[in-house]
Coordinates of C-alpha atoms in Angstrom, one line a residue:
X22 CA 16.8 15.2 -8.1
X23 CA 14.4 14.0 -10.2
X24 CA 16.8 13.2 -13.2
X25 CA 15.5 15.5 -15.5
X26 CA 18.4 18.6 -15.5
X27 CA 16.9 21.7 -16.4
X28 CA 18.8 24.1 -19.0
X29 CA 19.8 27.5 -17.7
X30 CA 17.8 29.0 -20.3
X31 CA 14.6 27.1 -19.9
X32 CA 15.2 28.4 -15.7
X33 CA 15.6 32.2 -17.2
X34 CA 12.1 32.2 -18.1
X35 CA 10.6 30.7 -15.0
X36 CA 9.5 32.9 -11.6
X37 CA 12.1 34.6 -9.4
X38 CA 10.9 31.7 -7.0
X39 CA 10.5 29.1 -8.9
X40 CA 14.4 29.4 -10.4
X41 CA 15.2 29.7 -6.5
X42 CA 13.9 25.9 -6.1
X43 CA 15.3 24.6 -8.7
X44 CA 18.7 25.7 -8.0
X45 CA 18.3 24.9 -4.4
X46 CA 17.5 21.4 -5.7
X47 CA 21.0 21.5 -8.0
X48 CA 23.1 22.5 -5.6
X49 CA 21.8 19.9 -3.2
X50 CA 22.1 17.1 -6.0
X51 CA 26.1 18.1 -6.3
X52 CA 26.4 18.2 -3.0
X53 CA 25.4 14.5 -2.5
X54 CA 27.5 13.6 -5.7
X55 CA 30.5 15.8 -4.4
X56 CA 30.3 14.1 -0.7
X57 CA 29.7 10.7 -2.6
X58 CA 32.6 10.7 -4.5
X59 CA 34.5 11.4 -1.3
X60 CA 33.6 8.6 0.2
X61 CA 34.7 6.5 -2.4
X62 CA 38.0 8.1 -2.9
X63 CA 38.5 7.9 0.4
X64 CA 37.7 3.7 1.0
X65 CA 39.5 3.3 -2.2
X66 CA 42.7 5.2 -0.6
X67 CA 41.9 3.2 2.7
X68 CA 42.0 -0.1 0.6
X69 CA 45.1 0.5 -1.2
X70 CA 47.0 1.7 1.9
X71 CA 46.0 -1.5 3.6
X72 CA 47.0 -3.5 0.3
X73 CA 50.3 -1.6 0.9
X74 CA 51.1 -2.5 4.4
X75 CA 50.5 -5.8 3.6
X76 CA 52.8 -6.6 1.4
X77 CA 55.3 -4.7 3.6
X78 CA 55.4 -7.6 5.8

């Protein structure tokens, strides 16, 4: 994404196609920020469970 974030009124008054792409382009930007977030929850989980098992022994 471009960092600019368009408002959902400023995409009501653009073309049909035109609102298409820049939802498309939305969706695909919370996509990589949902997947990530993953990843970082999940090293952060992996780290802490290793932290864990260490002190376990």
């Amino acid at each position: 994404m471009s960092g600019y974030t368009y408002s959902d009124r400023q995409i009501q008054t653009y073309t049909e196609h035109a609102q298409a792409a820049v939802l498309w382009e939305r969706a695909q930007h919370w996509e990589h920020n949902a997947n990530y977030w993953k990843h970082r929850a999940e090293s952060a989980e992996r780290r802490m469970l290793e932290h864990y098992c260490e002190d376990e022994q």
